[in-house]
CSV table of C-alpha atoms in Angstrom, one decimal:
chain,number,residue,atom,x,y,z
A,297,MET,CA,2.9,7.1,1.2
A,298,ILE,CA,3.0,7.3,5.1
A,299,SER,CA,5.7,7.2,7.8
A,300,LEU,CA,6.1,6.2,11.2
A,301,TYR,CA,7.3,7.6,14.4
A,302,ILE,CA,8.1,5.2,17.2
A,303,HIS,CA,8.7,7.3,20.6
A,304,ILE,CA,10.8,4.9,23.4
A,305,PRO,CA,11.1,7.2,26.0
A,306,PHE,CA,13.6,5.7,28.5
A,307,CYS,CA,17.4,6.6,29.2
A,308,ILE,CA,19.6,5.2,31.4
A,309,LYS,CA,20.6,8.6,32.6
A,310,LYS,CA,19.3,12.0,31.0
A,311,CYS,CA,21.8,14.4,29.7
A,312,ARG,CA,22.3,17.6,31.4
A,313,TYR,CA,21.1,19.3,27.9
A,314,CYS,CA,18.4,17.2,27.1
A,315,ASP,CA,14.3,18.4,27.3
A,316,PHE,CA,13.0,15.5,25.1
A,317,LEU,CA,10.3,13.8,26.9
A,318,SER,CA,12.8,11.0,28.7
A,319,PHE,CA,13.7,9.6,31.9
A,320,LYS,CA,15.0,6.4,33.7
A,321,SER,CA,12.5,3.4,34.2
A,322,ASP,CA,12.7,-0.4,35.5
A,323,ALA,CA,12.2,-3.4,33.3
A,324,GLU,CA,8.5,-4.3,34.2
A,325,THR,CA,7.5,-0.4,33.4
A,326,ILE,CA,9.6,-0.6,30.2
A,327,GLU,CA,8.3,-4.1,28.9
A,328,ARG,CA,4.7,-2.7,30.1
A,329,TYR,CA,5.3,-0.1,27.8
A,330,VAL,CA,6.4,-2.1,25.0
A,331,GLU,CA,2.9,-4.1,25.0
A,332,ALA,CA,1.0,-0.7,25.1
A,333,LEU,CA,2.8,0.6,22.0
A,334,CYS,CA,2.2,-2.5,20.2
A,335,LYS,CA,-1.5,-2.4,20.9
A,336,GLU,CA,-1.6,1.6,19.9
A,337,ILE,CA,-0.3,0.5,16.8
A,338,ALA,CA,-2.6,-2.4,16.3
A,339,SER,CA,-5.6,0.4,16.8
A,340,THR,CA,-3.6,1.4,13.4
A,341,GLY,CA,-4.3,5.4,14.0
A,342,VAL,CA,-8.0,5.0,15.4
A,343,GLY,CA,-9.2,8.9,15.6
A,344,VAL,CA,-6.7,9.7,13.6
A,345,VAL,CA,-6.5,8.4,9.9
A,346,GLY,CA,-9.9,6.4,10.8
A,347,ALA,CA,-8.2,2.8,9.5
A,348,ASN,CA,-10.4,-0.2,10.1
A,349,SER,CA,-8.4,-2.5,12.6
A,350,GLU,CA,-9.4,-5.6,11.6
A,351,GLU,CA,-7.7,-5.2,8.1
A,352,PRO,CA,-4.3,-6.8,8.1
A,353,ALA,CA,-2.8,-4.3,5.9
A,354,GLN,CA,-3.6,-0.3,4.8
A,355,ALA,CA,-3.1,1.2,1.7
A,356,ALA,CA,-0.8,3.8,2.7
A,357,ILE,CA,2.7,2.5,1.8
A,358,VAL,CA,5.1,2.8,4.6
A,359,GLU,CA,8.4,4.4,3.4
A,360,THR,CA,10.4,5.3,6.7
A,361,ILE,CA,10.3,4.5,10.1
A,362,PHE,CA,11.8,6.0,13.0
A,363,PHE,CA,12.4,4.7,16.5
A,364,GLY,CA,13.3,7.9,18.7
A,365,GLY,CA,13.7,8.8,22.4
A,366,GLY,CA,14.9,8.7,25.0
A,367,THR,CA,17.5,5.8,24.0
A,368,PRO,CA,15.7,3.1,22.1
A,369,SER,CA,18.4,0.6,22.3
A,370,VAL,CA,17.6,0.2,26.0
A,371,LEU,CA,15.4,-2.3,24.4
A,372,SER,CA,16.0,-5.7,23.8
A,373,GLY,CA,16.1,-7.2,20.3
A,374,GLU,CA,12.8,-9.1,21.4
A,375,GLN,CA,10.9,-5.8,22.3
A,376,ILE,CA,12.4,-4.1,19.2
A,377,GLY,CA,11.4,-7.2,17.2
A,378,LYS,CA,7.6,-7.1,18.7
A,379,ILE,CA,7.2,-3.4,17.7
A,380,MET,CA,8.2,-4.4,14.3
A,381,ASP,CA,6.0,-7.5,13.6
A,382,ILE,CA,2.8,-5.2,14.6
A,383,ILE,CA,3.8,-2.5,12.3
A,384,LYS,CA,4.3,-5.5,9.6
A,385,TYR,CA,1.0,-6.9,9.8
A,386,LYS,CA,-0.5,-3.7,10.3
A,387,PHE,CA,0.7,-1.6,7.8
A,388,ASN,CA,2.1,-2.3,4.0
A,389,LEU,CA,5.5,-2.1,4.5
A,390,SER,CA,7.6,-1.0,1.6
A,391,PRO,CA,10.4,-3.7,0.9
A,392,LYS,CA,13.0,-0.4,0.5
A,393,ALA,CA,11.3,1.1,3.7
A,394,GLU,CA,14.1,3.2,5.6
A,395,ILE,CA,13.6,2.0,9.2
A,396,SER,CA,15.9,4.5,11.7
A,397,MET,CA,16.7,3.6,15.5
A,398,GLU,CA,18.9,6.0,17.7
A,399,CYS,CA,21.5,4.1,19.2
A,400,ASN,CA,23.3,5.7,22.2
A,401,PRO,CA,27.0,4.2,22.9
A,402,GLY,CA,27.2,1.8,26.0
A,403,THR,CA,23.6,0.4,25.4
A,404,ALA,CA,24.0,-2.1,23.0
A,405,GLY,CA,26.5,-4.8,22.0
A,406,LEU,CA,26.9,-7.0,19.2
A,407,GLU,CA,24.6,-9.8,20.1
A,408,LYS,CA,21.4,-7.0,20.5
A,409,LEU,CA,22.8,-5.3,17.1
A,410,ILE,CA,22.5,-8.5,15.3
A,411,GLU,CA,19.0,-9.0,16.9
A,412,TYR,CA,18.1,-5.2,16.1
A,413,ARG,CA,19.5,-6.1,12.3
A,414,LYS,CA,17.5,-9.1,11.9
A,415,ALA,CA,14.1,-7.5,13.0
A,416,GLY,CA,14.1,-5.3,10.3
A,417,ILE,CA,16.5,-2.0,11.3
A,418,ASN,CA,18.2,-1.2,8.8
A,419,ARG,CA,19.7,2.5,9.9
A,420,LEU,CA,21.6,3.5,12.8
A,421,SER,CA,21.8,6.9,14.4
A,422,MET,CA,24.3,7.0,17.0
A,423,GLY,CA,24.8,9.9,19.6
A,424,LEU,CA,28.4,10.4,20.2
A,425,GLN,CA,28.2,14.4,20.5
A,426,SER,CA,31.7,14.7,21.2
A,427,GLY,CA,35.2,12.8,20.7
A,428,ASN,CA,36.5,13.9,23.6
A,429,ASP,CA,35.8,12.7,27.0
A,430,LYS,CA,36.0,15.1,29.4
A,431,GLU,CA,33.2,17.2,27.0
A,432,LEU,CA,31.1,14.1,27.1
A,433,GLY,CA,31.2,14.0,30.7
A,434,TYR,CA,30.5,18.0,31.2
A,435,LEU,CA,27.1,16.6,28.9
A,436,GLY,CA,26.3,14.2,31.1
A,437,ARG,CA,26.5,11.5,28.5
A,438,ILE,CA,27.0,7.7,29.6
A,439,HIS,CA,29.8,7.0,27.4
A,440,SER,CA,33.3,7.1,26.5
A,441,PHE,CA,34.7,7.9,22.8
A,442,ARG,CA,36.4,4.5,23.2
A,443,GLN,CA,33.0,3.0,23.9
A,444,PHE,CA,31.4,5.0,20.9
A,445,GLU,CA,34.7,3.1,18.8
A,446,GLU,CA,33.4,-0.1,20.4
A,447,THR,CA,30.0,0.5,19.3
A,448,PHE,CA,30.4,1.4,15.8
A,449,LYS,CA,32.4,-1.3,15.4
A,450,TRP,CA,30.1,-3.8,16.5
A,451,ALA,CA,27.2,-2.1,14.3
A,452,ARG,CA,29.6,-2.9,10.9
A,453,LYS,CA,29.9,-6.1,12.1
A,454,ALA,CA,25.7,-6.9,12.7
A,455,GLY,CA,25.6,-5.5,9.0
A,456,PHE,CA,24.6,-1.4,9.1
A,457,ASP,CA,25.9,-0.3,6.2
A,458,ASN,CA,23.8,3.0,6.4
A,459,ILE,CA,25.0,4.9,10.0
A,460,ASN,CA,24.6,8.2,11.2
A,461,ILE,CA,26.9,9.9,13.8
A,462,ASP,CA,25.5,13.1,15.9
A,463,ILE,CA,28.1,15.7,17.0
A,464,MET,CA,27.4,18.9,18.9
A,465,SER,CA,29.5,22.2,18.7
A,466,ALA,CA,29.8,24.5,21.2
A,467,LEU,CA,29.5,22.6,24.2
A,468,PRO,CA,31.1,23.7,27.8
A,469,GLY,CA,35.0,23.7,27.7
A,470,GLN,CA,34.8,23.2,23.8
A,471,THR,CA,37.7,24.8,21.7
A,472,LEU,CA,38.1,24.9,18.2
A,473,GLU,CA,41.2,22.5,18.2
A,474,SER,CA,39.1,20.0,20.2
A,475,TYR,CA,35.9,20.5,18.0
A,476,LEU,CA,38.2,19.9,14.9
A,477,ASP,CA,39.8,16.7,16.8
A,478,THR,CA,36.0,15.4,16.9
A,479,LEU,CA,35.3,16.1,13.4
A,480,THR,CA,38.5,13.9,12.5
A,481,LYS,CA,37.6,11.4,14.7
A,482,VAL,CA,34.2,11.1,13.1
A,483,VAL,CA,35.3,11.3,9.4
A,484,GLU,CA,37.7,8.5,10.1
A,485,CYS,CA,34.7,6.0,11.5
A,486,ASN,CA,33.4,7.1,7.5
A,487,PRO,CA,29.8,7.0,8.6
A,488,GLU,CA,27.4,7.3,5.8
A,489,HIS,CA,25.6,10.4,7.3
A,490,ILE,CA,26.4,13.0,9.8
A,491,SER,CA,24.5,14.9,11.9
A,492,ALA,CA,26.2,18.5,13.1
A,493,TYR,CA,24.3,20.5,15.9
A,494,SER,CA,25.3,23.4,17.8
A,495,LEU,CA,24.2,23.1,21.4
A,496,ILE,CA,21.1,25.0,22.3
A,497,ILE,CA,20.5,25.8,26.3
A,498,GLU,CA,16.9,24.8,26.9
A,499,GLU,CA,14.8,25.4,29.6
A,500,ASN,CA,13.7,22.7,32.0
A,501,THR,CA,17.4,21.3,31.9
A,502,GLU,CA,20.5,21.0,33.9
A,503,PHE,CA,22.2,23.2,32.1
A,504,TRP,CA,19.2,25.6,31.7
A,505,ASP,CA,20.2,26.2,35.6
A,506,ILE,CA,23.5,26.7,34.9
A,507,TYR,CA,23.7,29.1,31.6
A,508,GLY,CA,19.9,30.3,31.8
A,509,ASP,CA,21.3,33.2,33.5
A,510,ASP,CA,24.3,33.7,31.1
A,511,ALA,CA,26.5,32.5,34.1
A,512,GLY,CA,30.0,31.5,33.1
A,513,VAL,CA,31.5,28.9,35.2
A,514,SER,CA,29.7,26.8,37.8
A,515,ASP,CA,29.8,26.9,41.3
A,516,LYS,CA,27.8,23.6,41.6
A,517,LYS,CA,29.7,20.5,42.3
A,518,PRO,CA,28.0,17.6,39.8
A,519,VAL,CA,28.3,13.9,41.4
A,520,PRO,CA,30.8,12.2,39.2
A,521,LEU,CA,29.8,10.2,36.1
A,522,SER,CA,30.4,6.5,36.4
A,523,TYR,CA,30.5,4.3,33.2
A,524,GLY,CA,30.2,0.6,34.4
A,525,GLU,CA,33.2,0.3,37.1
A,526,GLN,CA,34.7,3.4,35.1
A,527,CYS,CA,34.9,6.8,36.3
A,528,LEU,CA,35.9,9.6,33.5
A,529,VAL,CA,36.0,12.6,34.9
A,530,ALA,CA,34.9,14.0,38.5
A,531,LEU,CA,33.7,17.4,37.8
A,532,ASP,CA,34.2,20.2,40.0
A,533,GLY,CA,32.6,23.0,38.1
A,534,ILE,CA,31.1,23.2,34.5
A,535,PRO,CA,33.1,25.5,32.2
A,536,SER,CA,31.8,28.4,30.4
A,537,LEU,CA,30.6,28.2,27.0
A,538,PRO,CA,32.4,29.3,23.9
A,539,ASP,CA,32.2,32.8,22.8
A,540,GLU,CA,30.1,33.5,20.0
A,541,GLN,CA,33.1,34.2,17.5
A,542,THR,CA,34.4,30.9,18.4
A,543,GLU,CA,31.0,29.2,17.9
A,544,ARG,CA,30.7,30.6,14.4
A,545,GLU,CA,34.1,29.4,13.7
A,546,MET,CA,33.2,26.1,14.5
A,547,TYR,CA,30.2,26.1,12.1
A,548,TYR,CA,32.6,27.1,9.0
A,549,ILE,CA,35.0,24.2,10.2
A,550,THR,CA,32.3,22.0,9.9
A,551,LYS,CA,31.1,22.8,6.6
A,552,ASP,CA,34.7,23.0,5.3
A,553,VAL,CA,35.8,19.7,7.1
A,554,LEU,CA,33.0,17.8,6.0
A,555,SER,CA,32.4,18.7,2.4
A,556,ARG,CA,36.1,18.0,1.6
A,557,SER,CA,35.8,14.4,3.2
A,558,GLY,CA,32.6,14.0,0.6
A,559,TYR,CA,29.8,14.6,2.5
A,560,HIS,CA,27.2,17.0,1.0
A,561,ARG,CA,25.0,19.1,2.9
A,562,TYR,CA,21.6,18.5,2.2
A,563,GLU,CA,20.0,20.6,5.1
A,564,ILE,CA,21.3,23.2,7.5
A,565,SER,CA,22.6,20.6,10.1
A,566,ASN,CA,22.7,17.3,8.2
A,567,TYR,CA,25.4,15.7,6.0
A,568,SER,CA,25.4,12.6,3.7
A,569,LYS,CA,27.6,10.5,1.3
A,570,PRO,CA,25.5,10.7,-2.1
A,571,GLY,CA,22.1,8.5,-1.7
A,572,TYR,CA,22.1,8.4,2.0
A,573,GLU,CA,20.2,11.6,3.1
A,574,CYS,CA,17.7,10.8,6.2
A,575,ARG,CA,14.3,10.1,3.9
A,576,HIS,CA,12.0,10.0,7.5
A,577,ASN,CA,13.8,13.9,8.4
A,578,LYS,CA,12.6,14.5,5.0
A,579,VAL,CA,9.2,13.4,5.4
A,580,TYR,CA,9.1,16.5,8.0
A,581,TRP,CA,10.6,19.0,6.0
A,582,THR,CA,8.8,18.5,3.1
A,583,GLY,CA,5.1,18.3,4.9
A,584,LYS,CA,4.3,14.4,4.1
A,585,ASN,CA,2.2,12.9,6.6
A,586,TYR,CA,3.5,11.0,9.4
A,587,ILE,CA,1.9,9.0,12.4
A,588,GLY,CA,3.4,8.9,15.8
A,589,PHE,CA,2.9,6.1,18.3
A,590,GLY,CA,3.9,6.6,22.3
A,591,ILE,CA,3.7,9.2,24.8
A,592,GLY,CA,4.5,12.7,23.6
A,593,ALA,CA,4.3,11.5,19.9
A,594,ALA,CA,3.0,14.0,17.3
A,595,SER,CA,1.3,13.2,13.8
A,596,TYR,CA,0.2,14.9,10.8
A,597,ILE,CA,-2.1,13.9,8.5
A,598,ASN,CA,-3.9,16.1,5.5
A,599,GLY,CA,-3.2,19.2,7.6
A,600,ILE,CA,-4.2,18.4,11.3
A,601,ARG,CA,-1.7,17.9,14.0
A,602,TYR,CA,-2.3,15.4,16.8
A,603,LYS,CA,-0.1,14.5,20.1
A,604,ASN,CA,-0.3,11.8,22.4
A,605,ILE,CA,-0.3,12.7,26.0
A,606,GLU,CA,3.1,12.6,28.1
A,607,ALA,CA,1.9,10.6,31.1
A,608,ILE,CA,3.4,7.3,30.5
A,609,GLU,CA,0.8,5.8,33.4
A,610,GLN,CA,-2.2,7.3,32.2
A,611,TYR,CA,-1.0,6.3,28.3
A,612,MET,CA,-0.6,2.5,29.3
A,613,GLU,CA,-3.9,2.5,31.1
A,614,TYR,CA,-5.8,4.0,28.2
A,615,VAL,CA,-4.3,1.8,25.6
A,616,GLU,CA,-4.7,-1.2,28.1
A,617,CYS,CA,-8.4,-0.4,28.4
A,618,ASP,CA,-8.7,0.1,24.3
A,619,LYS,CA,-9.6,3.9,25.2
A,620,CYS,CA,-6.9,4.6,22.3
A,621,ARG,CA,-9.0,7.7,21.7
A,622,SER,CA,-8.2,9.0,25.0
A,623,ILE,CA,-4.5,9.3,24.6
A,624,TYR,CA,-4.6,12.1,21.9
A,625,ILE,CA,-4.6,15.3,24.1
A,626,ASP,CA,-4.4,18.0,20.6
A,627,GLU,CA,-5.4,18.6,17.3
A,628,ASN,CA,-4.7,21.1,15.8
A,629,VAL,CA,-6.0,21.7,12.2
A,630,LEU,CA,-3.7,24.2,10.0
A,631,THR,CA,-4.8,27.2,8.5
A,632,LEU,CA,-4.1,27.8,5.1
A,633,ASP,CA,-1.4,30.4,6.4
A,634,GLU,CA,0.2,27.9,8.8
A,635,ARG,CA,0.5,25.6,6.2
A,636,MET,CA,2.2,28.0,4.0
A,637,GLU,CA,4.7,29.4,7.0
A,638,GLU,CA,5.4,25.6,7.0
A,639,PHE,CA,6.1,24.9,3.4
A,640,MET,CA,8.5,27.8,3.3
A,641,PHE,CA,10.6,27.6,6.6
A,642,LEU,CA,10.8,24.0,7.0
A,643,GLY,CA,11.5,23.3,3.2
A,644,LEU,CA,13.8,26.0,3.0
A,645,ARG,CA,16.2,24.0,5.4
A,646,LEU,CA,16.9,21.9,2.7
A,647,THR,CA,20.0,22.9,0.6
A,648,GLU,CA,17.7,21.9,-2.7
A,649,GLY,CA,14.9,24.6,-1.6
A,650,ILE,CA,11.2,24.2,-2.2
A,651,SER,CA,9.5,24.0,-5.3
A,652,LYS,CA,7.3,26.7,-7.1
A,653,ASN,CA,5.4,23.9,-8.8
A,654,GLU,CA,4.8,21.8,-5.5
A,655,TRP,CA,3.7,25.2,-3.7
A,656,ARG,CA,1.2,25.9,-6.9
A,657,LYS,CA,0.2,22.3,-6.1
A,658,ASN,CA,-0.5,22.5,-2.3
A,659,PHE,CA,-1.9,25.9,-2.5
A,660,GLY,CA,-3.5,26.7,-6.1
A,661,CYS,CA,-2.0,30.1,-6.3
A,662,GLU,CA,1.7,31.3,-7.3
A,663,ILE,CA,4.3,31.7,-4.7
A,664,GLU,CA,4.8,35.1,-5.5
A,665,ASP,CA,0.8,35.7,-5.1
A,666,VAL,CA,1.9,35.6,-1.3
A,667,TYR,CA,5.8,35.7,-0.5
A,668,GLY,CA,6.6,37.8,-3.9
A,669,LYS,CA,8.2,40.7,-2.1
A,670,LYS,CA,10.4,38.8,0.2
A,671,ILE,CA,11.3,36.6,-2.3
A,672,GLU,CA,12.9,39.3,-4.3
A,673,GLU,CA,14.2,41.3,-1.3
A,674,PHE,CA,16.3,38.2,-0.2
A,675,ILE,CA,17.2,37.3,-3.7
A,676,SER,CA,18.6,40.9,-3.7
A,677,ASP,CA,20.3,41.0,-0.6
A,678,GLY,CA,22.3,37.4,-1.4
A,679,LEU,CA,20.2,35.5,0.7
A,680,LEU,CA,18.3,33.5,-1.6
A,681,GLN,CA,18.7,32.3,-5.3
A,682,ALA,CA,16.1,31.3,-7.8
A,683,LYS,CA,16.8,28.7,-10.3
A,684,ASN,CA,14.3,27.1,-12.8
A,685,ASP,CA,11.4,25.8,-10.7
A,686,ARG,CA,13.5,26.1,-7.1
A,687,ILE,CA,13.9,28.8,-4.6
A,688,PHE,CA,16.5,28.1,-1.9
A,689,LEU,CA,18.7,29.8,0.6
A,690,THR,CA,22.5,30.8,-0.7
A,691,ASP,CA,25.6,29.9,1.7
A,692,ARG,CA,25.3,33.5,3.1
A,693,GLY,CA,21.3,32.9,3.5
A,694,ILE,CA,22.2,29.4,5.9
A,695,ASP,CA,25.0,31.4,7.9
A,696,VAL,CA,21.8,33.7,9.0
A,697,SER,CA,19.2,30.9,8.2
A,698,ASN,CA,16.9,31.2,11.4
A,699,ILE,CA,16.3,35.4,10.8
A,700,VAL,CA,15.2,34.8,7.0
A,701,LEU,CA,13.4,31.7,7.7
A,702,ALA,CA,11.4,33.9,10.8
A,703,GLU,CA,10.8,36.4,7.9
A,704,PHE,CA,8.0,34.1,6.2
A,705,LEU,CA,6.0,33.9,8.8
A,706,LEU,CA,2.3,35.8,8.0
A,707,GLU,CA,0.9,38.3,10.0
A,708,SER,CA,-2.2,37.1,11.4
């Protein structure tokens, strides 16, 4: 089994907090990129999996596909259809494959969503982030909550019965009351999955320039954010971030509200209704194989990581000239220690934790031979629990997961 990631780097506007590989572009470049992407997929991992490009289908069954970005929903239904057609030709696509696509409000109408569904997309991940228009303005989002509601209704009408909604906490100017209001609005939408993340201030973002030095209120005057003919809020200063205690309370509110609303927490930041866990993300957390296509996309095949170049013009030129091998700029063969570390700090993100039998299969030894002392210490401190075959974080362990997971890095 294998999974595929398709990177669509285009955005209508880059958000203030975003450090992903994304940017605005013109229609001609987008179409050229789609053609190059299809050609890369047609080469089917040359230099990665050694696949024969003449074969119409590979032995590995594709169980999940994820279109990420950027904003994949800037692509037309026809362009998504082209990409899906070449995937179906080159790979053995499972009839039960989970095929996800990130979709931002304000970028897809009913007709386009219907086209996505016909192309084979069966799961949408919608970036709401906040139910408060003022907070959306501070983030630099291109939509209002009303536009999100409209897009969500269209998605249901188009036939999508598996939808995730992304939300964020600890936003500029956000209060406990406004965050609770966002949670309430999201639950009322009744999606199958909710991802709830705390804002992280990343370098090389507009927010880093504002908050990176722990500044409070910005004295900058950002350009008003326009939404078509509408302008939600003209900003004359971005508020400070919530304090640590407020952020912690938001974290607890998330867990309480979503659990009472029928959502099971299966990963530190992810909640779903029964049977709707994101299968693609679990591929990453459990160390399974995946191939990434497009600029900056990463692949992981049998303990080896690959990464594509990030320069779009160079990427398109190489692919157009049949130099697909040239797009791989990084190849990293993981050491045994690195594989063990990833098994622990990725697997323990899942509330079900890790399997000792799976460890034994992967590494040919007992987990206690490597991490026995640390596991015993964390169990004694009430941060880990061992039950039958599995080891997992307790509720208290999840609360301080960053500290716990860091302890499983082996000394070189």
